[in-house]
C-alpha angles and dihedrals in degrees: 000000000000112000113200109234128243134295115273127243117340116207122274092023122128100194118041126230118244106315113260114260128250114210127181113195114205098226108202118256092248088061082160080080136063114241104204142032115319101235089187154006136211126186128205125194130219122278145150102295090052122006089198113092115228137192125206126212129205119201149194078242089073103241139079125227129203124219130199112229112212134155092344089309131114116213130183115260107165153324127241107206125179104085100111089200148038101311097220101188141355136190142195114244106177105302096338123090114217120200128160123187141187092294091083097252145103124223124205110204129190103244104223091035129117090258096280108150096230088189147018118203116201123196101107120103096193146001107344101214114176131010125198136194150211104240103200087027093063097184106057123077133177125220126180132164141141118357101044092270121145120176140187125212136189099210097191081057093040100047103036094063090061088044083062100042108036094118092056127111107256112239115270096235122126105255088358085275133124130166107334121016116286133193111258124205125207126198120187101197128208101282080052097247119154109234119168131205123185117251110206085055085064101052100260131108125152126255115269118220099192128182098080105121096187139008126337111217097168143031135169135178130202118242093257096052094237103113128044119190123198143189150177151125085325086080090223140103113232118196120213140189098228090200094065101009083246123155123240095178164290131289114196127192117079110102094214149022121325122237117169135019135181126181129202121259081250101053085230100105127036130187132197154187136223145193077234084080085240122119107206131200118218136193118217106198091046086044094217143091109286101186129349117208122210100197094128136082095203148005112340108228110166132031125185119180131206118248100265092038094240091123136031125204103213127186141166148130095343087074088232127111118219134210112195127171105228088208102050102028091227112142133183136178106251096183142339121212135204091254145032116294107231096170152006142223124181125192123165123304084352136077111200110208121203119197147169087287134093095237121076120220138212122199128172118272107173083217096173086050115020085166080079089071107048087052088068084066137223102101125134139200112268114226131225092238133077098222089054104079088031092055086041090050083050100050082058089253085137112163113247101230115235090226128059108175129032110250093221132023123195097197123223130189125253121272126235109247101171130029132175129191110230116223095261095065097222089074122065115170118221143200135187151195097283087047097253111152108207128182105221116189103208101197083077112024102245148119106238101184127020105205098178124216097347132148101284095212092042099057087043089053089045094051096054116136118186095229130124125215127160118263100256104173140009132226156209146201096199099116097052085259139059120289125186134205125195113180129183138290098002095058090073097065106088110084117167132178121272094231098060082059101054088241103168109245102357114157103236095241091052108114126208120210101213103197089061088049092055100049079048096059090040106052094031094110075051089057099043092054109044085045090068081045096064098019095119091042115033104201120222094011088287111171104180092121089065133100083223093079113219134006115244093257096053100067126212114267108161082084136012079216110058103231097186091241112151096264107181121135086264104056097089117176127232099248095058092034101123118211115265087200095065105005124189121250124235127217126200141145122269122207118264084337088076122230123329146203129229141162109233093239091051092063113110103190096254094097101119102177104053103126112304079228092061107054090046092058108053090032106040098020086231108141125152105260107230122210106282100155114104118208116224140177112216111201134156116275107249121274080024117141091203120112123253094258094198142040096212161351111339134204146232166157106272090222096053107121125218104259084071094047080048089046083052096046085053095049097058102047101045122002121067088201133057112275123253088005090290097201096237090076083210136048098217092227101155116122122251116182093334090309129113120190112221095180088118088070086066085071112065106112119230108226122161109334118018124276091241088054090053090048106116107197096038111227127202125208111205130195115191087346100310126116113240128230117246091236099048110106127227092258092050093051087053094048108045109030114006079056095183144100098227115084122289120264112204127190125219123206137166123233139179113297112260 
């Protein structure tokens, strides 16, 4: 997965840690939509603040969504966006909505909000995989995930002490954290900025269940909050009291991991699913296995019980969803599905299935009268061992299911399953799970050709450019969608020319750092806005607001040449303008809040802990400047009756193309002026300890016909015996056909006049 980096400076270091990270995530154009596999599922009834039901989903793609059920349809409603990683489950506690998610934290929401996290909780110290609550006790929830952990809060405790406190000053502590783990809150106030506090200082810390030796996949709690049940990889239910962390007991049976518990509104029975394929009921009081039932081929992953706990709706890997009566022991298959079931939700007459694909699914349930069901026919007796279901399966016995098609559909979008990066570094080519290859440009966001279900590895083969550019960013797929990660200070070696851009007046040798356009393009809302924020008081002589372009003390970087382009934090150019429709998110650690999530056009200006890099790059135009001069050697080809031209190693700019090494060749051996009244009026050629600097070939103009075709005579420039083409650049000499670490040896010969 991707792990978000570490925190930036502390105070009182010299020498920072590893730089934070700053991740944009291309979010698809149809954002209404989740773009990877749904983890989890919560329903909310109707009540008196809003008479509609909804659902909310939580996906792989790190955010939940809320839909509004009416008249048997599901309408969008709103995102929640913060999570940074998978959100793996989410219930409903009162009005607020609780998720938690791979990025070891949990998120409290306001229900009926426009998806602002009103609070992060931080105890975790790795993935949170499943949450629990108290159904009549609406303010204590249970998480537990890797690691073995399992906590207990008390959210009216946990929440009230950073009500009080929001205007305080966080703790200075690296992570919020000093000595021994402590619970972090985080409070996103109204303008959406992200402030901490640490939790333990105010007199709160959650409940510890421990005993758990290795991951928690499953958790459940009785409507009281009395009794708290776990799983996991241990094979084993263990029974808590929530109110101490204290263990009850140990239930023993199940011959691999636990995924999926429920418990009756009473405490007293507990079921529950394994990757053994088995689902188990337990009583409590008797503290044993009262019946085992054997209806699935493979791991049970989800379970979903009728009110009075008379029936119980399973599902899993076997992509089929079960009803079985626990009484009776009669099962049917009341419906298979295209993907892996990884939870349930019934309502009513409706079971909501979520899977491992982006779309969620309703099919009927008859969940006031599952009788109704079995009388369709087709149901079986489920036996008490594993192998049962797995050998009938084999003799063809199949069940036929009783419904065919899902009666609702909330549609998601494909998610991408395979990206390369093209060659020249601004291109990556996609395809996802519908088969759909798609070409991306990821300076600005968008999709620029749409080829449809196409050979993956034809079109990438067909696409190849020799060009060589740096390797500026990595990337991911994990989220269903790109996301791109651009460290310090290697994402600030790729430079490449205006022109080959398009960019409107540019002087040819004006060069462009992509990695700075594209913070610019991306925190340019940023800009804008904390801009009107400061702009009576511009702190730190910044003059970005400015029409003046820079202060003195922020230098030019767009250019080593200053090419008098307006160059303030707010001039963005169209190769690196995102899309406001469907902008891209950013994801970047916070300070002791731990790391965020944020649509660009959501920024307001007042987030003061994106990357200290990268403010003062799009701000001050400040950004380490990498290596991106190539060393070279320039002799006669062989058998040539041309001169040796230099006495040593000579520089440039890893982007010149040939035709300028070929103007310089030229130069030397017959003009005594620069050719084509190159603005630098002198080509700087002298020798200075074996080294000759050739930036002053970055500077012939290209008006008309190109330099190379004015060249008389005509002048070739050769690598490993082949002649060069004018446009090829010095990297991608090096790299294609040069094919060595040691520096790069070029020939010169003249040849007829064109």
């Amino acid at each position: 997965m991707h792990r978000v980096g570490s925190a930036g400076n502390t105070s009182g270091s010299t020498r920072p840690r590893k730089e934070k990270r700053f991740t944009y995530v291309l979010n698809d154009a149809d954002d209404k939509k989740h773009c990877a596999g749904i983890n989890c599922l919560a329903y909310l009834k109707g009540s008196a603040l809003s008479t509609n039901d909804y659902i909310f989903s939580g996906s792989r793609d790190g955010t939940l969504k809320r839909w509004e059920l009416n008249n048997g349809d599901a309408s969008f409603s709103a995102t929640f966006e913060s999570h940074v990683d998978w959100v793996n489950d989410a219930i409903i506690v009162g009005e607020k909505l609780v998720s938690c998610s791979s990025d070891t934290t949990l998120k409290v929401w306001n229900c009926f909000s426009d998806g602002a996290c009103t609070r992060t909780l931080r105890q975790h110290s790795d993935y949170v995989i499943c949450l629990a609550a108290a159904e009549k006790n609406s303010n204590i929830v249970a998480s537990g995930g890797l690691g073995g952990e399992v906590f207990i809060w008390d959210l009216d405790a946990a929440l009230a002490p950073v009500a009080k406190s929001a205007d305080t000053k966080e703790d200075e502590v690296p992570n919020g954290n000093s000595g021994p783990t402590l619970t972090t809150l985080c409070n996103v106030n109204s303008s959406g900025n992200i402030a901490s506090s640490n939790g333990q200082s105010h007199g709160y810390s959650p409940i510890t269940a421990k005993g758990h030796k290795d991951s928690v996949y499953a958790l459940a709690m009785n409507d009281a909050g009395t009794l708290l049940v776990s799983g996991g990889t241990e094979k084993v239910v263990r029974v808590w009291d929530p109110r101490t962390g204290s263990k009850n007991m140990k239930l023993r049976g199940h011959t691999d991991n636990i995924r999926a518990l429920l418990l009756d509104s009473s405490g007293r029975y507990c079921l529950s699913g394994s990757s053994d394929s088995m689902i188990r009921l337990w009583d409590l009081g008797q503290q044993r296995c009262v019946h085992s039932y054997a209806v699935h081929t493979d791991s049970v992953w989800a379970l979903a019980s009728t009110p009075s706990f008379g029936h119980v709706y399973s599902g899993g890997r076997d992509q089929s969803v079960y009803l079985t009566d626990l009484s009776t022991r009669e099962s049917v298959l009341l419906c298979t599905n295209e993907y892996p079931i990884l939870q349930l939700s019934l309502q009513d007459d409706s079971i909501w299935v979520a899977t491992t694909d982006s779309s969620v699914y309703g099919w009927p349930a008859e969940g006031h009268t599952p009788q109704k069901v079995f009388q369709k026919g087709g149901s079986f007796l489920a036996g008490n061992l594993s192998f049962s279901r797995a050998r009938a399966s084999l003799e063809g016995s199949a069940p036929v299911p009783v419904y065919k098609e899902p009666s609702f559909i909330i549609p998601g979008v494909p998610a991408i399953i395979q990206h390369e990066i093209m060659n020249n570094r601004r291109h990556v080519l996609t395809k996802d799970t519908a088969g759909s290859v798609k070409l991306w440009e990821i300076t600005r966001g968008a999709v620029i050709e749409d080829f449809g279900k196409v050979s993956f590895e034809d079109k990438k083969k067909e696409l190849f450019e020799m060009v060589s550019i740096p390797a500026w960013f990595t990337m991911d797929a994990r989220l269903g969608c790109l996301s791109v990660h651009l460290d310090t200070p290697q994402c600030f070696s790729a430079e490449i020319y205006a022109v080959d851009l398009n960019v409107a007046g540019a002087q040819e040798d004006l060069k462009i750092n992509l990695a700075q356009e594209t913070l610019r393009g991306l925190l340019v809302h940023w800009c804008k806005r904390k801009q009107k924020l400061s702009s009576h008081s511009l702190p730190n002589g910044d003059s970005s607001t400015g029409k003046d372009g820079p202060s003195k003390d922020s230098p030019r970087s767009r250019s080593e040449v200053d090419d008098g382009t307006e160059n303030h934090a707010t001039h963005v150019l169209p190769s690196f303008e995102f899309s406001t429709a469907s902008p891209p998110s950013i994801i970047t650690e916070g300070t002791s809040g731990g790391p965020w999530r944020k649509r660009i056009t959501d920024l307001d200006g007042t987030e003061g802990d994106l990357p200290w890099w990268c403010v003062d790059c799009v701000t001050h135009n400040r950004y380490p400047k990498e290596n991106t001069k190539c060393g070279f050697y320039l002799h006669p080809a062989e058998g040539s009756p041309a001169p040796n031209i230099t006495q040593g190693k000579l520089s440039a700019p890893r982007i010149l193309r040939i035709h300028k090494v070929a103007n310089y060749v030229v130069e030397k051996l017959i003009l005594d002026k620069p050719l084509d009244g190159g603005s630098d009026g002198a080509f700087a050629m002298g020798l200075s300890s074996g080294q000759s600097q050739l930036s002053a070939l970055d500077n012939s103009s290209r008006h008309g016909l190109k330099p190379w075709q004015k060249l008389k005579p005509c002048v070739e420039i050769l690598c490993n015996n082949q002649v060069l083409s004018p446009e090829m650049s010095l990297a991608t000499v090096k790299t294609y056909i040069w094919k060595k670490q040691d520096d790069l040896i070029l020939h010169y010969r003249v040849v007829q006049s064109r």
